[in-house]
CSV table of C-alpha atoms in Angstrom, one decimal:
chain,number,residue,atom,x,y,z
T,11,MET,CA,172.7,-100.2,217.2
T,12,ASP,CA,173.3,-97.2,219.6
T,13,SER,CA,171.2,-94.0,219.3
T,14,ALA,CA,173.9,-92.0,217.6
T,15,GLY,CA,174.3,-94.8,215.0
T,16,ALA,CA,170.6,-95.0,214.5
T,17,ARG,CA,170.4,-91.3,213.9
T,18,ARG,CA,173.3,-91.5,211.3
T,19,SER,CA,171.6,-94.3,209.6
T,20,LEU,CA,168.3,-92.4,209.4
T,21,VAL,CA,170.0,-89.3,208.1
T,22,TRP,CA,171.7,-91.4,205.3
T,23,LEU,CA,168.4,-93.0,204.5
T,24,LEU,CA,166.5,-89.8,204.2
T,25,GLY,CA,169.3,-88.1,202.3
T,26,THR,CA,169.5,-91.0,199.8
T,27,TRP,CA,165.7,-90.9,199.4
T,28,GLY,CA,165.7,-87.1,198.8
T,29,LEU,CA,168.5,-87.2,196.3
T,30,THR,CA,167.2,-90.2,194.3
T,31,ARG,CA,163.7,-88.8,194.2
T,32,LEU,CA,164.9,-85.4,193.0
T,33,VAL,CA,166.6,-87.1,190.1
T,34,LEU,CA,163.4,-89.0,189.3
T,35,LEU,CA,161.4,-85.8,189.3
T,36,LEU,CA,163.9,-84.1,187.1
T,37,TYR,CA,163.5,-87.0,184.6
T,38,VAL,CA,159.7,-87.0,184.5
T,39,PHE,CA,159.6,-83.2,184.3
T,40,LYS,CA,162.0,-83.6,181.4
T,41,VAL,CA,164.8,-81.4,182.8
T,42,PHE,CA,166.9,-84.5,182.0
T,43,VAL,CA,166.1,-87.0,179.2
T,44,PHE,CA,166.0,-90.6,180.2
T,45,PRO,CA,167.3,-93.1,177.6
T,46,GLY,CA,164.8,-95.0,175.5
T,47,PRO,CA,161.1,-94.3,174.8
T,48,ASP,CA,159.4,-91.5,176.6
T,49,VAL,CA,157.8,-93.2,179.6
T,50,THR,CA,155.8,-90.1,180.5
T,51,SER,CA,153.6,-90.3,177.4
T,52,ASP,CA,151.2,-92.8,179.1
T,53,VAL,CA,150.3,-90.0,181.5
T,54,SER,CA,150.2,-87.1,179.1
T,55,VAL,CA,148.3,-89.0,176.4
T,56,ILE,CA,146.6,-92.1,177.7
T,57,TYR,CA,145.8,-91.1,181.3
T,58,GLN,CA,144.8,-87.6,180.3
T,59,GLY,CA,142.6,-89.0,177.6
T,60,TRP,CA,140.8,-91.3,180.1
T,61,PHE,CA,140.6,-88.3,182.5
T,62,GLU,CA,138.6,-86.3,179.9
T,63,VAL,CA,136.1,-89.2,179.5
T,64,LEU,CA,135.9,-90.0,183.2
T,65,ARG,CA,135.2,-86.4,184.2
T,66,THR,CA,131.9,-86.6,182.2
T,67,GLY,CA,130.6,-89.4,184.5
T,68,THR,CA,131.3,-92.5,182.4
T,69,PHE,CA,134.1,-95.0,181.8
T,70,PRO,CA,136.0,-95.1,178.5
T,71,LEU,CA,133.8,-97.8,177.1
T,72,GLY,CA,135.2,-97.6,173.6
T,73,ASP,CA,138.8,-98.0,174.6
T,74,VAL,CA,140.0,-101.6,175.0
T,75,THR,CA,143.2,-100.4,176.7
T,76,TRP,CA,141.0,-99.5,179.8
T,77,GLN,CA,141.5,-102.7,181.7
T,78,TYR,CA,141.2,-101.7,185.3
T,79,PRO,CA,138.7,-102.1,188.1
T,80,PRO,CA,136.3,-99.1,188.6
T,81,ALA,CA,138.2,-97.4,191.5
T,82,ALA,CA,141.1,-96.8,189.1
T,83,ALA,CA,139.0,-93.9,188.0
T,84,LEU,CA,139.9,-92.2,191.3
T,85,ALA,CA,143.7,-92.5,190.5
T,86,ILE,CA,143.2,-91.1,187.0
T,87,LEU,CA,141.0,-88.3,188.2
T,88,SER,CA,143.2,-87.4,191.2
T,89,PRO,CA,145.4,-84.8,189.4
T,90,ALA,CA,142.3,-82.6,189.4
T,91,LEU,CA,143.1,-82.0,193.1
T,92,LEU,CA,146.2,-80.0,192.0
T,93,PHE,CA,144.2,-77.8,189.7
T,94,PHE,CA,147.0,-75.2,189.5
T,95,LEU,CA,149.2,-77.7,187.6
T,96,ASP,CA,148.7,-79.2,184.2
T,97,TYR,CA,147.5,-82.9,184.2
T,98,ALA,CA,150.8,-84.6,183.7
T,99,ASN,CA,152.8,-82.5,186.2
T,100,ALA,CA,150.0,-82.9,188.8
T,101,PHE,CA,150.1,-86.7,188.3
T,102,PHE,CA,153.9,-86.8,188.8
T,103,VAL,CA,153.6,-84.8,192.1
T,104,LEU,CA,150.9,-87.2,193.4
T,105,ALA,CA,153.0,-90.2,192.5
T,106,PHE,CA,155.9,-88.6,194.4
T,107,LEU,CA,153.6,-88.1,197.4
T,108,ALA,CA,152.6,-91.7,197.2
T,109,ASP,CA,156.2,-92.7,197.3
T,110,LEU,CA,156.7,-90.4,200.3
T,111,ALA,CA,153.7,-92.0,202.0
T,112,VAL,CA,155.2,-95.5,201.6
T,113,LEU,CA,158.5,-94.3,203.0
T,114,SER,CA,156.7,-92.8,206.0
T,115,LEU,CA,154.9,-96.0,206.7
T,116,LEU,CA,158.0,-98.0,206.5
T,117,LEU,CA,159.9,-95.6,208.8
T,118,TYR,CA,157.1,-95.6,211.3
T,119,THR,CA,157.2,-99.4,211.4
T,120,GLY,CA,161.0,-99.8,211.2
T,121,LEU,CA,161.7,-97.5,214.1
T,122,ARG,CA,159.4,-99.5,216.5
T,123,PRO,CA,161.0,-101.9,218.9
T,124,GLY,CA,161.7,-105.3,217.4
T,125,ARG,CA,161.6,-103.9,213.8
T,126,SER,CA,164.2,-102.9,211.3
T,127,LEU,CA,164.9,-100.1,208.8
T,128,ARG,CA,166.0,-102.6,206.2
T,129,GLY,CA,162.5,-102.4,204.7
T,130,ALA,CA,162.8,-98.6,204.3
T,131,TRP,CA,166.2,-99.1,202.6
T,132,VAL,CA,164.7,-101.6,200.2
T,133,TRP,CA,162.1,-99.0,199.2
T,134,VAL,CA,164.6,-96.2,199.0
T,135,ALA,CA,166.9,-98.3,196.8
T,136,GLY,CA,164.4,-100.2,194.8
T,137,VAL,CA,162.3,-97.3,193.4
T,138,PRO,CA,165.1,-95.4,191.6
T,139,LEU,CA,166.4,-98.8,190.2
T,140,LEU,CA,163.2,-98.8,188.2
T,141,GLY,CA,163.7,-95.4,186.8
T,142,PRO,CA,161.1,-92.7,186.0
T,143,THR,CA,158.5,-95.3,185.0
T,144,VAL,CA,157.5,-95.5,188.7
T,145,TYR,CA,156.3,-91.9,188.7
T,146,ALA,CA,154.7,-92.2,185.3
T,147,ARG,CA,152.2,-95.0,186.3
T,148,TYR,CA,149.6,-95.1,189.0
T,149,ASP,CA,151.0,-98.4,190.4
T,150,VAL,CA,152.9,-96.5,193.1
T,151,MET,CA,149.6,-95.3,194.4
T,152,VAL,CA,148.2,-98.8,194.6
T,153,THR,CA,151.4,-100.0,196.2
T,154,ALA,CA,151.0,-97.3,198.9
T,155,VAL,CA,147.6,-98.7,199.7
T,156,ALA,CA,148.9,-102.3,199.8
T,157,VAL,CA,151.8,-101.4,202.1
T,158,ALA,CA,149.4,-99.6,204.5
T,159,ALA,CA,147.1,-102.7,204.5
T,160,LEU,CA,149.9,-105.1,205.3
T,161,LEU,CA,151.4,-102.9,208.1
T,162,ALA,CA,147.9,-102.5,209.6
T,163,GLY,CA,147.2,-106.2,209.4
T,164,ALA,CA,148.5,-107.5,212.7
T,165,ARG,CA,146.8,-105.1,215.0
T,166,HIS,CA,143.9,-103.8,212.9
T,167,PRO,CA,142.5,-106.6,210.7
T,168,ARG,CA,139.4,-104.6,209.7
T,169,VAL,CA,141.5,-101.7,208.6
T,170,MET,CA,143.6,-104.1,206.6
T,171,GLY,CA,140.5,-105.6,205.0
T,172,ALA,CA,139.1,-102.3,204.0
T,173,LEU,CA,142.4,-101.2,202.5
T,174,VAL,CA,142.8,-104.5,200.6
T,175,GLY,CA,139.2,-104.2,199.3
T,176,PHE,CA,139.9,-100.6,198.1
T,177,GLY,CA,143.3,-101.7,196.6
T,178,ALA,CA,141.6,-104.6,194.8
T,179,MET,CA,139.2,-102.1,193.2
T,180,LEU,CA,142.1,-100.0,192.1
T,181,LYS,CA,144.1,-102.8,190.4
T,182,VAL,CA,142.9,-106.3,191.5
T,183,TRP,CA,146.3,-107.7,192.7
T,184,PRO,CA,146.1,-106.4,196.3
T,185,VAL,CA,143.4,-109.1,197.0
T,186,LEU,CA,146.4,-111.5,197.2
T,187,LEU,CA,147.4,-109.8,200.4
T,188,LEU,CA,144.7,-111.8,202.2
T,189,VAL,CA,146.5,-115.1,201.5
T,190,GLY,CA,148.2,-115.0,204.9
T,191,ALA,CA,145.3,-113.3,206.9
T,192,VAL,CA,144.1,-115.6,209.7
T,193,LYS,CA,141.4,-113.3,211.1
T,194,ARG,CA,138.0,-113.5,209.5
T,195,ARG,CA,137.5,-109.8,210.2
T,196,ALA,CA,140.0,-108.9,207.5
T,197,TRP,CA,138.3,-111.0,204.9
T,198,ALA,CA,134.9,-109.7,205.9
T,199,ALA,CA,136.0,-106.1,205.8
T,200,ALA,CA,137.6,-106.6,202.3
T,201,GLY,CA,134.4,-108.2,201.0
T,202,VAL,CA,132.2,-105.5,202.3
T,203,THR,CA,134.4,-102.8,200.9
T,204,VAL,CA,134.5,-104.4,197.4
T,205,VAL,CA,130.8,-104.9,197.3
T,206,ALA,CA,130.1,-101.4,198.5
T,207,LEU,CA,132.5,-99.8,196.0
T,208,ALA,CA,131.2,-102.0,193.2
T,209,ALA,CA,127.6,-101.1,193.9
T,210,LEU,CA,128.5,-97.4,194.1
T,211,PHE,CA,130.4,-97.3,190.8
T,212,ALA,CA,127.8,-99.5,189.0
T,213,ALA,CA,125.1,-97.1,190.1
T,214,ALA,CA,127.0,-93.8,189.4
T,215,MET,CA,129.0,-94.5,186.3
T,216,PRO,CA,128.0,-96.6,183.2
T,217,GLY,CA,130.5,-99.3,182.1
T,218,ALA,CA,132.1,-99.8,185.5
T,219,PHE,CA,132.8,-103.5,184.7
T,220,ALA,CA,133.4,-103.3,180.9
T,221,PHE,CA,137.1,-104.0,181.6
T,222,LEU,CA,136.3,-107.6,182.3
T,223,THR,CA,135.7,-108.3,178.6
T,224,PHE,CA,138.6,-106.2,177.3
T,225,GLN,CA,141.4,-108.8,177.8
T,226,ARG,CA,140.0,-111.9,176.0
T,227,ASP,CA,142.0,-111.4,172.8
T,228,ARG,CA,145.3,-110.4,174.3
T,229,GLY,CA,148.5,-111.9,173.1
T,230,THR,CA,151.7,-112.6,175.0
T,231,GLU,CA,153.4,-109.5,176.1
T,232,VAL,CA,157.1,-109.2,175.0
T,233,GLU,CA,158.5,-108.9,178.5
T,234,SER,CA,156.7,-111.9,180.1
T,235,LEU,CA,158.1,-115.2,181.0
T,236,GLY,CA,156.2,-116.9,178.1
T,237,SER,CA,157.5,-114.4,175.6
T,238,LEU,CA,160.9,-116.0,175.8
T,239,VAL,CA,159.5,-118.9,173.7
T,240,PHE,CA,158.9,-116.5,170.9
T,241,HIS,CA,162.0,-114.4,171.3
T,242,VAL,CA,163.9,-117.7,170.7
T,243,ALA,CA,161.5,-118.9,168.0
T,244,ARG,CA,162.1,-115.7,166.0
T,245,GLN,CA,165.7,-116.7,165.6
T,246,PHE,CA,164.5,-119.8,163.7
T,247,GLY,CA,161.9,-118.1,161.5
T,248,TRP,CA,158.7,-118.0,163.6
T,249,SER,CA,156.1,-116.3,161.4
T,250,GLY,CA,154.3,-114.2,164.0
T,251,GLU,CA,154.6,-110.5,164.6
T,252,VAL,CA,155.1,-108.0,167.3
T,253,LEU,CA,152.4,-105.3,167.6
T,254,LEU,CA,151.0,-102.7,170.0
T,255,ASN,CA,147.9,-104.5,171.2
T,256,TYR,CA,145.6,-103.7,174.1
T,257,GLY,CA,148.0,-101.1,175.4
T,258,SER,CA,151.2,-103.2,175.4
T,259,VAL,CA,153.7,-104.6,172.9
T,260,GLU,CA,152.7,-108.2,172.3
T,261,PHE,CA,153.5,-111.3,170.2
T,262,LEU,CA,150.6,-112.3,167.9
T,263,GLY,CA,150.6,-115.3,165.6
T,264,PRO,CA,151.0,-119.1,165.6
T,265,TYR,CA,151.1,-120.8,169.0
T,266,VAL,CA,150.6,-117.6,171.0
T,267,SER,CA,147.3,-118.9,172.4
T,268,VAL,CA,149.1,-122.1,173.5
T,269,VAL,CA,151.7,-120.1,175.4
T,270,SER,CA,149.1,-117.8,176.9
T,271,THR,CA,147.1,-120.9,178.0
T,272,ALA,CA,150.3,-122.4,179.5
T,273,ALA,CA,150.8,-119.1,181.5
T,274,LEU,CA,147.3,-119.4,182.8
T,275,ALA,CA,148.0,-123.0,183.8
T,276,LEU,CA,151.1,-121.9,185.7
T,277,THR,CA,149.0,-119.3,187.5
T,278,GLY,CA,146.6,-122.0,188.4
T,279,LEU,CA,149.4,-124.1,189.8
T,280,ALA,CA,150.6,-121.2,191.8
T,281,PHE,CA,147.1,-120.8,193.2
T,282,GLY,CA,147.0,-124.5,194.1
T,283,TRP,CA,150.4,-124.2,195.9
T,284,LEU,CA,149.1,-121.2,197.9
T,285,LEU,CA,146.0,-123.1,198.8
T,286,LEU,CA,148.0,-126.1,199.9
T,287,TRP,CA,150.3,-123.9,202.0
T,288,ARG,CA,147.4,-122.2,203.7
T,289,LEU,CA,145.9,-125.6,204.6
T,290,LEU,CA,149.1,-127.0,206.0
T,291,ALA,CA,150.6,-123.9,207.6
T,292,GLY,CA,150.7,-124.3,211.4
T,293,ARG,CA,152.8,-121.3,212.5
T,294,PHE,CA,151.8,-117.7,211.9
T,295,VAL,CA,154.0,-115.1,213.4
T,296,THR,CA,154.1,-111.3,212.9
T,297,HIS,CA,155.9,-111.5,209.6
T,298,THR,CA,154.0,-114.4,208.0
T,299,LEU,CA,151.3,-112.1,206.7
T,300,ALA,CA,153.8,-110.0,204.7
T,301,ASP,CA,155.9,-113.0,203.7
T,302,ALA,CA,152.8,-114.8,202.3
T,303,ALA,CA,151.6,-111.7,200.4
T,304,PHE,CA,155.1,-111.3,198.9
T,305,VAL,CA,155.2,-114.9,197.7
T,306,ALA,CA,151.6,-114.7,196.3
T,307,VAL,CA,152.3,-111.5,194.3
T,308,LEU,CA,155.7,-112.9,193.1
T,309,MET,CA,154.0,-116.1,191.9
T,310,PHE,CA,151.2,-114.3,190.0
T,311,THR,CA,153.5,-111.7,188.5
T,312,THR,CA,156.1,-114.2,187.3
T,313,THR,CA,153.5,-116.5,185.7
T,314,SER,CA,151.5,-113.7,184.1
T,315,ARG,CA,151.3,-113.4,180.4
T,316,VAL,CA,152.1,-109.7,181.0
T,317,ILE,CA,155.0,-108.4,183.1
T,318,SER,CA,154.9,-104.6,182.6
T,319,PRO,CA,157.9,-102.8,184.2
T,320,GLN,CA,155.6,-101.0,186.7
T,321,TYR,CA,154.6,-104.4,188.2
T,322,MET,CA,158.1,-104.4,189.8
T,323,VAL,CA,157.1,-101.6,192.1
T,324,TRP,CA,154.5,-103.9,193.7
T,325,LEU,CA,157.3,-106.4,194.5
T,326,VAL,CA,159.6,-103.8,195.8
T,327,GLY,CA,156.9,-102.5,198.1
T,328,LEU,CA,156.0,-105.9,199.5
T,329,ALA,CA,159.7,-106.9,199.9
T,330,ALA,CA,160.2,-103.7,201.9
T,331,VAL,CA,157.3,-104.6,204.2
T,332,CYS,CA,158.8,-108.1,204.7
T,333,LEU,CA,162.2,-106.7,205.7
T,334,CYS,CA,160.6,-104.4,208.3
T,335,PHE,CA,160.5,-107.5,210.4
T,336,ARG,CA,163.9,-108.7,211.6
T,337,ALA,CA,162.9,-112.4,211.6
T,338,SER,CA,161.5,-112.4,208.0
T,339,PRO,CA,163.3,-115.0,205.9
T,340,MET,CA,162.8,-113.0,202.7
T,341,ARG,CA,166.2,-111.2,202.6
T,342,VAL,CA,167.6,-113.1,199.7
T,343,PRO,CA,164.4,-113.0,197.6
T,344,ALA,CA,164.1,-109.3,198.3
T,345,GLY,CA,167.7,-108.9,197.0
T,346,LEU,CA,166.8,-110.8,193.9
T,347,VAL,CA,163.8,-108.5,193.3
T,348,LEU,CA,166.1,-105.5,193.6
T,349,ALA,CA,168.5,-107.0,191.1
T,350,ALA,CA,165.6,-107.8,188.8
T,351,SER,CA,164.5,-104.2,189.1
T,352,PHE,CA,167.8,-102.9,187.8
T,353,VAL,CA,167.7,-105.3,184.9
T,354,THR,CA,164.1,-104.2,184.3
T,355,VAL,CA,165.1,-100.5,183.7
T,356,LEU,CA,167.7,-101.7,181.2
T,357,GLU,CA,165.1,-103.8,179.2
T,358,PHE,CA,162.6,-101.0,179.5
T,359,PRO,CA,163.0,-98.2,178.6
T,360,VAL,CA,166.8,-98.1,178.0
T,361,PHE,CA,167.1,-101.0,175.5
T,362,PHE,CA,163.5,-101.7,174.7
T,363,ALA,CA,164.1,-101.5,171.0
T,364,HIS,CA,166.4,-104.5,171.3
T,365,VAL,CA,163.8,-106.4,173.3
T,366,VAL,CA,161.2,-105.7,170.5
T,367,ALA,CA,163.7,-106.8,167.9
T,368,SER,CA,164.5,-110.0,169.8
T,369,ASP,CA,168.2,-109.4,169.3
T,370,SER,CA,171.0,-110.9,171.5
T,371,LEU,CA,171.0,-107.9,173.9
T,372,GLY,CA,167.3,-107.8,174.3
T,373,VAL,CA,166.8,-111.6,174.8
T,374,THR,CA,169.7,-111.7,177.2
T,375,LEU,CA,168.2,-109.0,179.4
T,376,LEU,CA,164.9,-110.7,179.4
T,377,PHE,CA,166.4,-114.1,180.3
T,378,VAL,CA,168.3,-112.5,183.2
T,379,ARG,CA,165.4,-110.4,184.5
T,380,ASN,CA,162.8,-113.2,184.2
T,381,GLY,CA,165.3,-115.7,185.6
T,382,LEU,CA,165.8,-113.6,188.6
T,383,LEU,CA,162.1,-113.4,189.1
T,384,VAL,CA,161.7,-117.2,188.8
T,385,LEU,CA,164.6,-117.7,191.3
T,386,ALA,CA,163.1,-115.1,193.7
T,387,THR,CA,159.7,-116.8,193.5
T,388,VAL,CA,161.1,-120.3,194.2
T,389,MET,CA,163.3,-119.2,197.0
T,390,ALA,CA,160.6,-117.1,198.6
T,391,ALA,CA,158.1,-119.9,198.4
T,392,ARG,CA,160.6,-122.3,200.0
T,393,GLU,CA,161.3,-119.9,202.8
T,394,LEU,CA,157.6,-119.4,203.5
T,395,TRP,CA,157.0,-123.1,203.6
T,396,ARG,CA,160.0,-123.8,205.8
T,397,SER,CA,159.1,-121.1,208.3
T,398,SER,CA,155.4,-121.9,208.6
T,399,VAL,CA,154.9,-125.6,207.6
T,400,SER,CA,157.8,-128.0,207.5
T,401,GLY,CA,159.6,-129.6,210.4
T,402,ALA,CA,159.7,-128.3,214.0
T,403,ASP,CA,159.0,-124.8,212.7
T,404,ALA,CA,155.5,-125.8,211.9
T,405,LEU,CA,154.6,-126.1,215.6
T,406,PRO,CA,152.7,-123.1,216.9
T,407,LEU,CA,154.6,-121.0,219.4
T,408,PRO,CA,153.1,-119.4,222.5
T,409,ALA,CA,152.5,-115.7,222.0
T,410,GLN,CA,155.2,-114.7,224.5
T,411,ALA,CA,157.8,-117.0,222.9
T,412,THR,CA,156.9,-115.6,219.5
T,413,ARG,CA,157.4,-112.0,220.7
T,414,THR,CA,160.7,-113.0,222.2
T,415,LYS,CA,161.8,-114.7,219.0
T,416,GLU,CA,160.8,-111.6,217.0
T,417,THR,CA,162.7,-109.2,219.1
T,418,SER,CA,165.8,-111.2,219.9
T,419,VAL,CA,167.1,-111.4,216.3
T,420,PRO,CA,170.1,-109.0,215.9
T,421,SER,CA,169.6,-106.2,213.4
């Protein structure tokens, strides 16, 4: 692409980002009303309630909906930095700034030689597909940390490890970014960061790890892959019920524990596959770290007994990092994640009442969304295996050959 074409592409990208983010801000500030349940109530009611407890120097020990590692307190307390705004509005502004930080990281990487702006476009397009929920949850902040960690990984493994450790103490899942890390320094830095933060929070604030016991009695969340069993079973008289439980709408009743156990078994199989891949992988190039992280988070999200809508922002962020690398084989899985993001905003919040009712529209949306996630997971895993394990591709390439291969792929 010539310099004039590159400038035009950049102008279009920034313009699209600005316009779509303005619309998201207008929705969360309630200038416009988004269809379905009010997605901002989690911030103005739940997050702000936690904020009032956390600012006293303790965790919300009596609230079973607090199910997060101790560093999540920093995200919940962060709106205090914008003391001139009320809590909810300050949170939305910080979520917007986290979104901007991700875009900046992707642009910085995408504009380097041998890289691509496709990743930035994935982020620009993917976030608005999820609707205002992105700015009404702290997951976009965690995603910003994860994106920074992956982009630092190749050249600065210790920085990556520290960021992964911090991210894991925010919401656990960033620990999966280490799946493709080959340098021990990254693992060591992550371990040191986790231990240091755990010790700090345990000493400073009572109840830092109470969250570990708050999920034992959870059911199967109505948007998860396993929930499809009960959505179908309700059509044939299943006697369970749908209740707000542990902060999400879940199925409770006969055989729920069986399906939840099956979900855990699938997660165990996913872990086993990732372990096998790591043992057999013989070719690690610059995009392998991001590809492996994308596959790992896809696997653990898809098999989870809870798939909250905000989880999709993790996948959009990781897909964006993958596509910053021209040679990444994750284009089709990334496209499937974008499609699943659009269906996600339809099932929540737009038609969530239909999902809860298990009617034909709600069940169809869930089958499509979860089917897209399953397909994306299978295809991404296959591409990761083919690019790093199977056949001639498994042979390690000399460093110079790898650089040549990375930079010779047309954009």
